[in-house]
Structure formats: structure tokens, C-alpha cells
Short mmCIF file of C-alpha atoms and ligand atoms in Angstrom, two decimals:
data_model
loop_
_atom_site.label_atom_id
_atom_site.label_comp_id
_atom_site.label_asym_id
_atom_site.label_seq_id
_atom_site.Cartn_x
_atom_site.Cartn_y
_atom_site.Cartn_z
CA MET A 1 -14.57 20.21 2.45
CA ILE A 2 -16.99 18.13 3.84
CA VAL A 3 -17.81 14.68 2.54
CA CYS A 4 -21.73 13.55 1.82
CA LYS A 5 -23.12 9.86 0.71
CA PHE A 6 -26.02 8.92 -0.35
CA GLY A 7 -27.31 5.44 -0.21
CA GLY A 8 -29.82 3.87 -3.39
CA THR A 9 -32.85 4.94 -1.80
CA SER A 10 -31.85 8.37 -1.57
CA VAL A 11 -31.40 8.33 -5.27
CA GLY A 12 -33.60 5.42 -6.33
CA THR A 13 -36.17 7.74 -8.16
CA ALA A 14 -36.44 11.20 -10.14
CA ASP A 15 -37.95 12.60 -7.22
CA ARG A 16 -36.09 11.73 -4.63
CA LEU A 17 -32.98 13.06 -7.28
CA LYS A 18 -35.12 16.40 -7.05
CA GLU A 19 -35.15 15.77 -3.64
CA LEU A 20 -31.26 15.52 -3.30
CA ALA A 21 -30.43 18.28 -5.78
CA ARG A 22 -32.12 20.37 -3.16
CA LEU A 23 -30.37 18.75 -0.38
CA VAL A 24 -26.50 19.81 -1.59
CA ASN A 25 -27.28 23.03 -3.21
CA SER A 26 -25.51 24.80 -0.39
CA ASP A 27 -22.42 27.00 -0.27
CA GLU A 28 -20.61 25.02 2.03
CA ASP A 29 -17.12 23.23 -0.07
CA LYS A 30 -18.64 19.28 -0.71
CA ILE A 31 -17.92 15.63 -2.31
CA VAL A 32 -21.45 14.44 -2.76
CA VAL A 33 -20.87 10.27 -2.96
CA LEU A 34 -23.69 8.14 -4.79
CA SER A 35 -24.67 4.40 -4.36
CA ALA A 36 -26.50 2.94 -7.38
CA MET A 37 -30.71 3.85 -7.60
CA ALA A 38 -31.75 1.37 -5.38
CA GLY A 39 -32.42 -1.85 -7.06
CA THR A 40 -30.06 -1.74 -9.66
CA THR A 41 -26.79 -3.68 -8.23
CA ASN A 42 -29.29 -6.44 -6.91
CA ALA A 43 -30.59 -6.63 -10.87
CA LEU A 44 -26.90 -6.18 -12.30
CA VAL A 45 -26.00 -9.44 -10.19
CA GLU A 46 -28.59 -11.16 -11.35
CA ILE A 47 -27.79 -10.15 -14.78
CA ALA A 48 -24.09 -11.37 -14.18
CA GLU A 49 -25.29 -14.39 -12.75
CA LEU A 50 -27.80 -15.72 -15.99
CA LEU A 51 -24.49 -14.19 -17.93
CA TYR A 52 -22.22 -16.64 -15.64
CA ASP A 53 -24.95 -19.40 -16.64
CA LYS A 54 -24.88 -19.04 -20.38
CA GLN A 55 -28.65 -17.81 -20.09
CA ASN A 56 -27.81 -15.34 -22.50
CA ASP A 57 -31.33 -14.51 -23.71
CA LYS A 58 -32.82 -14.09 -20.19
CA ALA A 59 -30.08 -12.02 -19.13
CA ILE A 60 -30.90 -9.67 -22.32
CA SER A 61 -34.68 -9.73 -21.30
CA SER A 62 -32.97 -8.26 -17.63
CA ILE A 63 -31.21 -5.63 -19.60
CA GLN A 64 -33.39 -4.48 -21.93
CA ALA A 65 -35.82 -4.18 -18.55
CA LEU A 66 -33.68 -2.70 -16.22
CA GLU A 67 -32.44 -0.15 -18.96
CA GLN A 68 -36.55 0.93 -19.79
CA ASN A 69 -36.69 1.86 -16.05
CA TYR A 70 -34.22 4.29 -16.37
CA TYR A 71 -35.14 6.15 -19.47
CA ARG A 72 -39.09 6.89 -17.26
CA VAL A 73 -36.50 8.13 -14.66
CA VAL A 74 -34.61 10.16 -17.70
CA GLU A 75 -38.58 11.24 -18.63
CA GLU A 76 -39.72 12.14 -15.05
CA LEU A 77 -36.40 14.21 -14.02
CA TYR A 78 -35.62 16.45 -16.66
CA THR A 79 -38.01 19.19 -18.82
CA VAL A 80 -35.26 20.53 -20.75
CA SER A 81 -35.52 18.61 -24.15
CA GLU A 82 -31.76 18.67 -24.64
CA VAL A 83 -31.07 17.09 -21.16
CA LYS A 84 -33.51 13.84 -21.95
CA GLU A 85 -31.46 13.36 -25.60
CA LYS A 86 -28.00 13.80 -23.98
CA ALA A 87 -29.65 11.67 -20.69
CA LYS A 88 -31.19 8.82 -22.98
CA GLU A 89 -27.20 8.50 -24.90
CA MET A 90 -25.98 8.15 -21.57
CA VAL A 91 -28.47 5.62 -20.75
CA GLU A 92 -28.55 3.64 -24.00
CA SER A 93 -24.78 3.43 -24.29
CA HIS A 94 -23.57 2.61 -20.72
CA PHE A 95 -26.72 -0.66 -20.66
CA ASN A 96 -24.63 -1.10 -24.43
CA TYR A 97 -21.97 -1.94 -23.05
CA ILE A 98 -23.13 -4.42 -20.23
CA GLN A 99 -25.27 -5.97 -23.42
CA ALA A 100 -21.67 -6.69 -25.41
CA PHE A 101 -21.33 -8.56 -22.31
CA THR A 102 -23.55 -11.80 -23.77
CA GLU A 103 -21.02 -12.22 -26.56
CA ASP A 104 -19.21 -13.03 -25.19
CA LEU A 105 -17.15 -15.19 -22.29
CA PHE A 106 -17.58 -13.63 -19.15
CA THR A 107 -15.57 -14.04 -16.18
CA ILE A 108 -15.55 -12.52 -12.66
CA HIS A 109 -13.88 -9.17 -13.74
CA GLU A 110 -16.05 -8.65 -16.35
CA GLU A 111 -19.16 -8.98 -13.55
CA LYS A 112 -17.53 -6.06 -11.79
CA ALA A 113 -17.22 -3.83 -14.51
CA VAL A 114 -21.78 -4.82 -15.46
CA LEU A 115 -22.20 -4.14 -11.44
CA ALA A 116 -19.92 -0.57 -11.80
CA GLN A 117 -23.06 0.54 -14.50
CA GLY A 118 -25.48 0.97 -11.45
CA GLU A 119 -22.95 4.02 -10.65
CA LEU A 120 -21.32 5.52 -13.19
CA LEU A 121 -25.10 5.75 -14.23
CA SER A 122 -27.02 7.28 -10.57
CA THR A 123 -24.01 10.06 -10.52
CA ALA A 124 -24.28 10.93 -14.38
CA LEU A 125 -28.16 11.38 -14.13
CA PHE A 126 -27.25 13.21 -11.15
CA HIS A 127 -24.91 15.17 -12.57
CA TYR A 128 -27.00 16.30 -16.01
CA TYR A 129 -30.15 17.18 -13.63
CA LEU A 130 -28.08 20.03 -11.70
CA GLU A 131 -26.37 20.75 -14.72
CA GLU A 132 -30.59 21.22 -16.10
CA LEU A 133 -30.44 23.37 -12.52
CA GLY A 134 -27.88 25.62 -13.42
CA VAL A 135 -25.90 24.61 -10.05
CA PRO A 136 -22.14 24.86 -10.34
CA SER A 137 -20.91 21.03 -10.53
CA ILE A 138 -18.30 18.58 -11.34
CA LEU A 139 -18.42 14.90 -12.06
CA ILE A 140 -15.33 13.12 -11.15
CA SER A 141 -15.30 9.30 -12.05
CA ALA A 142 -13.71 6.67 -8.93
CA LEU A 143 -12.89 4.75 -11.37
CA ASP A 144 -9.66 7.57 -11.92
CA PHE A 145 -9.06 7.48 -8.11
CA MET A 146 -9.74 4.92 -6.24
CA ARG A 147 -7.93 2.24 -5.27
CA ILE A 148 -7.54 -1.57 -3.93
CA ASP A 149 -4.00 -2.71 -3.80
CA LYS A 150 -3.43 -6.32 -4.21
CA ASP A 151 -4.62 -7.43 -1.10
CA GLY A 152 -8.08 -5.80 -1.63
CA GLU A 153 -6.60 -2.90 0.79
CA PRO A 154 -7.20 0.73 -0.22
CA ASP A 155 -4.38 2.31 -1.64
CA SER A 156 -4.38 4.84 0.54
CA TYR A 157 -1.37 6.72 -0.92
CA TYR A 158 -3.09 6.36 -4.67
CA ILE A 159 -6.39 7.49 -3.95
CA LYS A 160 -4.68 10.74 -2.01
CA GLU A 161 -2.74 11.95 -4.61
CA ASN A 162 -4.94 10.70 -7.58
CA LEU A 163 -8.48 12.51 -6.05
CA SER A 164 -5.96 15.52 -5.71
CA ARG A 165 -5.12 15.52 -8.89
CA GLU A 166 -8.39 15.65 -10.01
CA LEU A 167 -9.91 18.12 -7.66
CA LYS A 168 -7.36 20.42 -9.35
CA GLN A 169 -10.20 20.58 -11.75
CA LYS A 170 -13.05 21.75 -9.79
CA LYS A 171 -13.60 25.22 -9.41
CA SER A 172 -14.31 27.02 -6.47
CA ASN A 173 -18.17 26.58 -6.39
CA GLU A 174 -18.46 23.64 -7.84
CA ILE A 175 -20.22 20.88 -5.76
CA VAL A 176 -17.93 17.39 -6.83
CA ILE A 177 -20.46 14.68 -7.55
CA THR A 178 -18.78 10.99 -7.26
CA GLN A 179 -18.98 7.32 -7.13
CA GLY A 180 -19.20 4.97 -3.91
CA PHE A 181 -18.36 1.77 -4.15
CA ILE A 182 -15.99 1.30 -7.50
CA CYS A 183 -12.59 1.18 -8.27
CA ARG A 184 -9.82 -0.18 -9.77
CA ASN A 185 -7.49 -2.78 -8.63
CA THR A 186 -3.60 -3.24 -8.86
CA PHE A 187 -4.45 -4.13 -12.71
CA GLY A 188 -6.24 -1.24 -14.03
CA GLU A 189 -9.19 -3.31 -13.93
CA ILE A 190 -12.73 -2.22 -12.86
CA ASP A 191 -13.01 -3.59 -9.26
CA ASN A 192 -15.04 -2.56 -6.47
CA LEU A 193 -14.79 -2.18 -2.75
CA LYS A 194 -17.62 -4.95 -2.21
CA ARG A 195 -21.25 -4.51 -1.51
CA GLY A 196 -22.32 -1.92 0.58
CA GLY A 197 -19.27 -0.35 0.00
CA SER A 198 -20.39 2.96 -0.96
CA ASP A 199 -19.58 4.24 2.89
CA TYR A 200 -16.13 2.90 2.83
CA SER A 201 -15.38 4.85 -0.60
CA ALA A 202 -17.11 8.10 0.85
CA SER A 203 -15.13 7.68 4.05
CA LEU A 204 -12.18 6.82 1.92
CA ILE A 205 -12.48 9.84 0.44
CA GLY A 206 -13.55 12.12 4.07
CA VAL A 207 -9.86 10.64 4.76
CA ALA A 208 -8.43 11.83 0.88
CA VAL A 209 -9.29 15.73 1.06
CA ALA A 210 -8.72 15.61 5.37
CA ALA A 211 -12.79 16.32 5.85
CA GLU A 212 -13.92 18.54 8.60
CA GLU A 213 -16.85 15.57 8.20
CA VAL A 214 -17.47 12.77 6.59
CA GLN A 215 -21.89 12.33 6.01
CA ILE A 216 -23.70 9.11 5.21
CA TRP A 217 -26.86 9.92 4.53
CA THR A 218 -29.82 6.91 4.88
CA ASP A 219 -33.35 7.12 5.40
CA ILE A 220 -33.05 6.87 9.60
CA ASP A 221 -32.28 9.40 11.73
CA GLY A 222 -28.95 7.04 12.49
CA ILE A 223 -28.13 4.57 14.69
CA HIS A 224 -31.08 3.89 17.13
CA ASN A 225 -30.24 1.84 20.89
CA ASN A 226 -32.74 -1.14 19.09
CA ASP A 227 -33.31 -2.80 15.97
CA PRO A 228 -36.32 -0.55 14.59
CA ARG A 229 -37.79 -4.15 11.85
CA TYR A 230 -37.90 -5.75 14.92
CA VAL A 231 -38.67 -3.62 18.15
CA GLU A 232 -40.84 -0.61 18.65
CA GLY A 233 -39.96 2.62 20.11
CA THR A 234 -36.29 2.95 18.94
CA GLN A 235 -34.18 5.58 19.60
CA SER A 236 -31.60 7.60 17.50
CA ILE A 237 -28.64 7.98 19.42
CA ALA A 238 -27.55 11.23 19.43
CA TYR A 239 -23.17 9.97 19.59
CA LEU A 240 -20.95 7.09 20.25
CA SER A 241 -17.31 6.74 19.89
CA TYR A 242 -15.52 5.14 17.07
CA ASP A 243 -15.33 1.63 18.68
CA GLU A 244 -19.32 1.43 19.57
CA ALA A 245 -20.67 1.97 16.41
CA ALA A 246 -17.41 -0.39 14.16
CA GLU A 247 -19.10 -2.94 16.70
CA LEU A 248 -22.79 -2.12 15.97
CA ALA A 249 -22.06 -1.79 12.73
CA TYR A 250 -20.50 -5.32 12.32
CA PHE A 251 -23.24 -6.55 14.55
CA GLY A 252 -26.39 -5.69 12.36
CA ALA A 253 -27.35 -2.39 12.98
CA LYS A 254 -27.33 -1.79 8.86
CA ILE A 255 -27.13 2.14 8.82
CA LEU A 256 -23.22 1.87 8.04
CA HIS A 257 -20.53 -0.63 6.42
CA PRO A 258 -18.31 -1.92 8.89
CA ALA A 259 -14.93 -1.38 6.85
CA SER A 260 -16.24 2.48 6.59
CA ILE A 261 -15.12 3.40 10.76
CA GLN A 262 -11.52 1.92 10.30
CA PRO A 263 -10.25 4.73 7.63
CA SER A 264 -11.88 8.60 9.89
CA LYS A 265 -11.41 6.03 13.46
CA LYS A 266 -7.64 6.48 12.00
CA ALA A 267 -7.41 10.38 10.33
CA LYS A 268 -9.85 11.38 13.42
CA ILE A 269 -12.48 12.36 11.45
CA PRO A 270 -16.22 13.06 12.68
CA VAL A 271 -19.25 10.59 10.66
CA ARG A 272 -22.58 12.35 10.69
CA LEU A 273 -25.13 9.48 9.81
CA LYS A 274 -27.90 11.82 8.54
CA ASN A 275 -31.69 11.23 7.16
CA THR A 276 -32.69 12.84 4.47
CA MET A 277 -35.75 12.54 4.95
CA GLU A 278 -34.92 14.56 8.45
CA PRO A 279 -32.49 17.09 6.83
CA GLN A 280 -32.56 19.45 9.90
CA ASP A 281 -32.20 16.42 12.64
CA GLU A 282 -28.94 15.69 14.00
CA GLY A 283 -29.21 11.79 13.92
CA THR A 284 -26.05 10.29 15.23
CA LEU A 285 -22.20 12.09 15.46
CA ILE A 286 -19.15 9.29 15.09
CA GLY A 287 -15.63 11.01 17.00
CA LEU A 288 -12.70 10.31 18.93
CA GLU A 289 -14.05 10.84 22.19
CA ILE A 290 -16.06 8.19 24.26
CA LYS A 291 -19.04 9.91 26.40
CA GLY A 292 -20.96 8.77 28.66
CA ALA A 293 -21.02 5.31 30.67
CA GLY A 294 -23.57 2.14 30.35
CA ILE A 295 -25.65 0.43 28.00
CA LYS A 296 -26.22 1.96 24.72
CA SER A 297 -27.64 0.11 21.99
CA ILE A 298 -28.30 -3.80 21.34
CA ALA A 299 -28.39 -4.86 17.77
CA ALA A 300 -28.72 -8.27 15.77
CA LYS A 301 -26.62 -10.78 13.33
CA ASP A 302 -27.97 -13.55 11.55
CA SER A 303 -27.25 -16.49 9.41
CA ILE A 304 -24.67 -16.56 12.06
CA THR A 305 -23.11 -20.29 12.71
CA VAL A 306 -21.78 -22.15 15.53
CA ILE A 307 -19.28 -25.09 15.27
CA LYS A 308 -18.19 -26.90 18.62
CA ILE A 309 -15.42 -28.85 18.10
CA LYS A 310 -14.68 -31.66 21.48
CA SER A 311 -12.58 -33.14 22.04
CA GLY A 312 -10.39 -35.43 25.31
CA ARG A 313 -7.18 -34.45 23.33
CA MET A 314 -7.60 -31.13 24.36
CA LEU A 315 -7.66 -32.14 28.11
CA LEU A 316 -4.67 -30.05 29.41
CA ALA A 317 -2.72 -29.69 26.27
CA HIS A 318 -1.35 -27.13 24.47
CA GLY A 319 -1.17 -25.86 20.89
CA PHE A 320 -4.64 -27.13 20.19
CA MET A 321 -6.74 -23.97 19.38
CA ARG A 322 -3.66 -23.26 17.63
CA LYS A 323 -4.53 -26.27 15.13
CA ILE A 324 -8.28 -24.83 15.44
CA PHE A 325 -7.70 -21.12 14.05
CA GLU A 326 -5.11 -22.08 11.18
CA ILE A 327 -8.31 -24.66 9.87
CA PHE A 328 -10.34 -21.83 9.66
CA GLU A 329 -7.74 -19.05 8.60
CA VAL A 330 -6.56 -21.96 5.71
CA TYR A 331 -10.50 -20.69 4.44
CA LYS A 332 -10.21 -17.11 5.11
CA THR A 333 -13.00 -17.32 6.91
CA SER A 334 -13.31 -15.17 9.82
CA ILE A 335 -14.78 -16.02 13.19
CA ASP A 336 -16.58 -13.47 15.65
CA MET A 337 -17.17 -15.53 19.04
CA VAL A 338 -15.37 -18.32 20.96
CA THR A 339 -16.51 -19.62 23.78
CA THR A 340 -14.42 -22.58 25.59
CA SER A 341 -14.83 -25.00 27.74
CA GLU A 342 -11.29 -27.65 29.20
CA VAL A 343 -12.77 -30.21 26.53
CA ALA A 344 -14.74 -28.01 23.79
CA VAL A 345 -14.48 -25.06 22.15
CA SER A 346 -17.32 -23.65 20.87
CA ILE A 347 -17.07 -21.04 17.08
CA THR A 348 -18.90 -18.45 15.42
CA ILE A 349 -18.65 -17.37 11.92
CA ASP A 350 -21.67 -15.67 9.14
CA ASP A 351 -19.91 -16.80 6.90
CA ALA A 352 -20.48 -20.44 5.84
CA GLN A 353 -18.95 -21.04 2.60
CA TYR A 354 -15.72 -23.63 3.14
CA LEU A 355 -18.49 -24.96 5.85
CA ASP A 356 -18.02 -28.31 4.21
CA GLU A 357 -14.11 -28.40 3.95
CA ILE A 358 -14.15 -26.71 7.67
CA VAL A 359 -15.91 -29.34 9.51
CA GLU A 360 -13.85 -32.07 7.76
CA GLU A 361 -10.82 -30.48 8.81
CA LEU A 362 -11.52 -30.02 12.06
CA GLU A 363 -13.67 -33.68 12.52
CA LYS A 364 -9.88 -34.88 12.67
CA LEU A 365 -9.17 -32.86 15.75
CA GLY A 366 -12.28 -34.38 17.92
CA ASN A 367 -16.12 -34.92 17.66
CA VAL A 368 -17.90 -31.99 15.96
CA GLU A 369 -21.36 -30.36 16.02
CA VAL A 370 -22.91 -27.61 13.74
CA ASP A 371 -25.73 -25.40 13.80
CA LYS A 372 -27.29 -22.89 11.72
CA GLN A 373 -29.45 -19.98 12.00
CA MET A 374 -28.59 -18.62 14.71
CA SER A 375 -27.94 -14.83 15.93
CA ILE A 376 -25.93 -12.70 17.89
CA ILE A 377 -26.90 -10.37 20.04
CA CYS A 378 -24.60 -7.36 20.59
CA ILE A 379 -25.02 -5.22 23.29
CA VAL A 380 -22.99 -1.83 22.77
CA GLY A 381 -21.94 0.48 24.78
CA ASN A 382 -19.45 1.87 27.28
CA PHE A 383 -18.64 -0.56 30.36
CA ILE A 384 -15.49 1.32 31.59
CA ASP A 385 -16.98 1.47 35.21
CA GLU A 386 -15.00 -1.46 36.52
CA SER A 387 -16.84 -1.21 39.99
CA ARG A 388 -19.92 -1.81 38.13
CA GLY A 389 -21.13 -4.88 35.99
CA HIS A 390 -24.00 -5.94 33.57
CA ALA A 391 -23.89 -8.88 33.39
CA LEU A 392 -26.32 -9.29 35.84
CA GLU A 393 -29.17 -6.36 34.13
CA ILE A 394 -28.90 -8.61 30.89
CA PHE A 395 -29.52 -11.68 32.27
CA SER A 396 -31.80 -11.62 34.37
CA ALA A 397 -34.14 -10.46 31.14
CA LEU A 398 -33.10 -12.97 28.81
CA LYS A 399 -33.69 -15.50 31.69
CA GLU A 400 -36.77 -17.23 28.90
CA VAL A 401 -34.45 -17.20 26.38
CA PRO A 402 -32.25 -20.73 26.04
CA ILE A 403 -28.39 -18.72 25.71
CA ARG A 404 -26.21 -20.94 23.14
CA MET A 405 -22.94 -18.56 24.36
CA ILE A 406 -22.02 -15.70 25.63
CA SER A 407 -19.03 -13.65 24.97
CA TYR A 408 -18.04 -10.66 28.06
CA GLY A 409 -14.94 -9.04 28.65
CA GLY A 410 -13.27 -9.48 24.68
CA SER A 411 -13.83 -5.60 24.93
CA ARG A 412 -14.83 -3.07 27.11
CA HIS A 413 -17.81 -1.82 24.56
CA ASN A 414 -19.73 -5.03 23.87
CA VAL A 415 -21.02 -8.32 25.07
CA SER A 416 -22.02 -10.80 22.65
CA ILE A 417 -25.23 -13.22 23.10
CA LEU A 418 -25.48 -16.14 20.49
CA VAL A 419 -29.89 -17.45 20.31
CA GLU A 420 -31.78 -19.43 17.95
CA THR A 421 -32.42 -17.54 15.50
CA ASN A 422 -36.22 -17.98 16.63
CA TYR A 423 -36.14 -16.41 20.18
CA LYS A 424 -34.01 -12.85 18.58
CA LYS A 425 -36.51 -10.36 18.51
CA GLN A 426 -38.30 -11.80 21.75
CA ALA A 427 -34.06 -10.88 23.04
CA LEU A 428 -34.43 -7.47 21.20
CA ASN A 429 -37.78 -6.79 23.12
CA ILE A 430 -37.03 -7.99 26.70
CA LEU A 431 -33.54 -6.24 26.57
CA ASN A 432 -34.91 -2.90 24.99
CA GLU A 433 -37.57 -3.60 28.30
CA ASN A 434 -35.07 -4.18 31.16
CA LEU A 435 -32.00 -1.73 29.70
CA PHE A 436 -33.69 0.89 28.30
CA CYS A 437 -37.75 1.56 29.30
CA ASN A 438 -37.01 0.65 33.17
CA VAL A 439 -34.52 3.40 34.41
N1 LIG B 501 -23.87 -0.09 -4.37
C1 LIG B 501 -23.51 -0.85 -3.73
C2 LIG B 501 -24.67 -1.71 -3.54
O1 LIG B 501 -25.34 -2.30 -3.26
C3 LIG B 501 -22.81 -0.35 -3.22
C4 LIG B 501 -23.72 0.65 -1.94
O2 LIG B 501 -24.93 0.63 -2.29
O3 LIG B 501 -23.13 0.85 -1.55
O4 LIG B 501 -24.04 -2.97 -3.06
#
């Protein structure tokens, strides 16, 4: 069994859905996990915001505009009139469901139920299309097996038990279709695995069915050695270990959801990143083995805030760091980079939701300075060869770039550098030239 996940652009138009049908129509036993059509989740988020704000008229017109897009897709996708009718009714019922929230109180639970409609729509449209083509398939709702516990963590036991029950309905030649992203919580309410969570769904499903491989299909041929949005001539990497891929996914390589590596790593299931546009390309394979040495890829993460706490009280004192870290813990804010001197600590965070509260608390411990608009440049590879460091090549390349923080040695797979976002493009390009082009 393989699990293949297709993102929003792969199901974004009637033509892409048609291509997708060609791509998945093979004898291989598979579960196809789909995102919502590109743009839908964002549109649903906006609708939810309007409903929170009680701007119900605006919400209704946004709901209707989105609904019309779906009728256009239905017109373009199907040829058989009965299938068209059935699909229109299905679309209508999902939008009636959303519309009903304009008449009622709107809370976080309703928001999640609204967001779930995107994946429910895309999977149903695709299922009807395979039916029209005569390709045997079965649609299983993720709401019947995907579940998170009270801490928001996937409940693997529940997922495995319930998915295997659902899969009993499947005939041997049927392609299984299900939704990414959506799930239920411990109260049985509709919930989700957070934005971009379809990759995570695929990985969890892969573990539950002990898949041979989890494939994440996107619009690019795997993970590149640098960010193709800012650097020309980047190249796809054939193989990465789980740890290397996790560092890259977390630090900016947008292609993969950071949490999605962990379940596959634990169950030793290979993850392959493939390109829907070039299906014959091998893409990037992610596995257990650590292969090859040296620097493999560079990624950047934006919207980083750095907080510096300076205090004479820190000198020769113990327990000072704990006090600082506890404040971040209270506000459930995770820290990415830390550097210290004897009298100061600099800490970076990417979630600045509680920044004001955190700063207020930290000010009780010392002088606090905050800088926003920073980027972490993350250099990933296998730095296993102790006799050879990589600092010289990295930092001589960056001699023109003002560096705010450096984290070296935290793991054998990552060197992180903090720069102002203005310098990000320059840093990525210079590193690319020096680390990959001169060798
Ligand atoms: N549709 C969801 C989102 O846009 C989940 C996903 O695509 O992975 O975040």
C-alpha cells in the first residue's frame, strides 16, 4: 500500500483534477489524500473572520462567490449530466451547511467545521470524477478515523483501529480517497491538524496502514538545495535523512509540513516528494539512513522576532536561564535559536502572538530589546566528519552580511544564522555560490 497526498494546486482546477485521475489510475494499492482546492481554505478562513465580526452580509456574498467557483468546476469536470447533477447537489449541500452559520452564534468550533468543507468538497468532486471514468474507488471520510487527543496530538491507536475498520469496505481494486487536514478532537467535534496539515495526515495514515511509502506530490521536483524563489539554478536533492528533512521543513523549505516527518520516521516509512508536473522524476526520497557528508541545502524562515535580555544579575548567577525560559513556556511560545553571553541572552521566536506579555515579564529580569523582521538562514547537511568544520566556508561567504546570531553545534545537521530579512536574498545567493557552485 502506498499513501499519496496531493496539495491544493494539484486539485485546484477541473483540468488538474483530470490530470490527477490519470496519475493515480494504476494497479498499485493506494490511499489518495487530498487537500482543499487551492484558495478554498484561505477563502473559508476569511468567511469565518467575517462571521466572527458579525459582518454576515459580507460573509454571505463571499460564500456565494466561492460556491459559484465550484459550479464552474462541476461544469468543466464532468460530461455525464447525471453526474453533473449529483455533483451540483453535493456542492449545494456543503454551501448550505456553511450558510447556516450566518444565522447562528459563531465560535471556534464552527470555524473548524467551516474550514473542513474545503477538503470534503475536493474529495467528493474527485470521487465522482473517478466514478464517471469507471475507475473503481471508495471515499472514506477522515472524520471517521482521524483524531487528535486533548493536547491536540494525533491519537495513533484510534487512527489505526478506525482506519482499518473503514478499509474493510474497500474492494481489492479500489483506490481509496480521503481528506487531509481534517479530523475530530476528543469531544468528537470537527477539528483540524493546522494549516498545511494534509502532509501530516498522509504521514499518520501511512503509519496506520504500515505503508511501503508516503508520497507527497507538489509542483516542484522535491526539496531543492536552496530556495528557488530567491536563488536561480537550484537543484533537487535526491536523498535526505529524516532529521535533515525535518530541519529543512521547519526552517522554511515550504514543500513539506514540519510535523509530517516525525510519524514516518518513527515507523521507518520512506517519504518521497514528487512533482505532479513531472511524475516520472524521482523527486526527493527521505529515509532513515544518513547518506553523504557536508552541506546539502539552505533554507530561510522569515517573520522571526529576536528578543535580547541583558542583565547584570546574570553574571555568575544560576537559574537565570530557567526564569527566562519559563516565561516562554507560560505563553506557549516556542523558541528557535538561543545565544548567550555572560550578561545577555538573545532568543528568537516565530510566533509573536504573546510578544507584549512576554516582554513585560522579561523586563522584570533585565533590559529587553526586540527586533522584528528577521530571518533565520538554515544550512542543513550531515556534519558528521569531526575533522572538518564548515564554519570557515559559511562565514567567509557571508563576510558582507551583518549577522545577528549564530547557532552552530546544536545538532550535526544544522547551522542557523539570524540576519535582517533585508539581507536574506543576498545571503541565500552568496551561500549558494560559495557552497554549491565552487565545488
Ligand atoms: N487545506 C489546508 C490548508 O490550506 C490543509 C492543506 O492543504 O494541507 O492549510
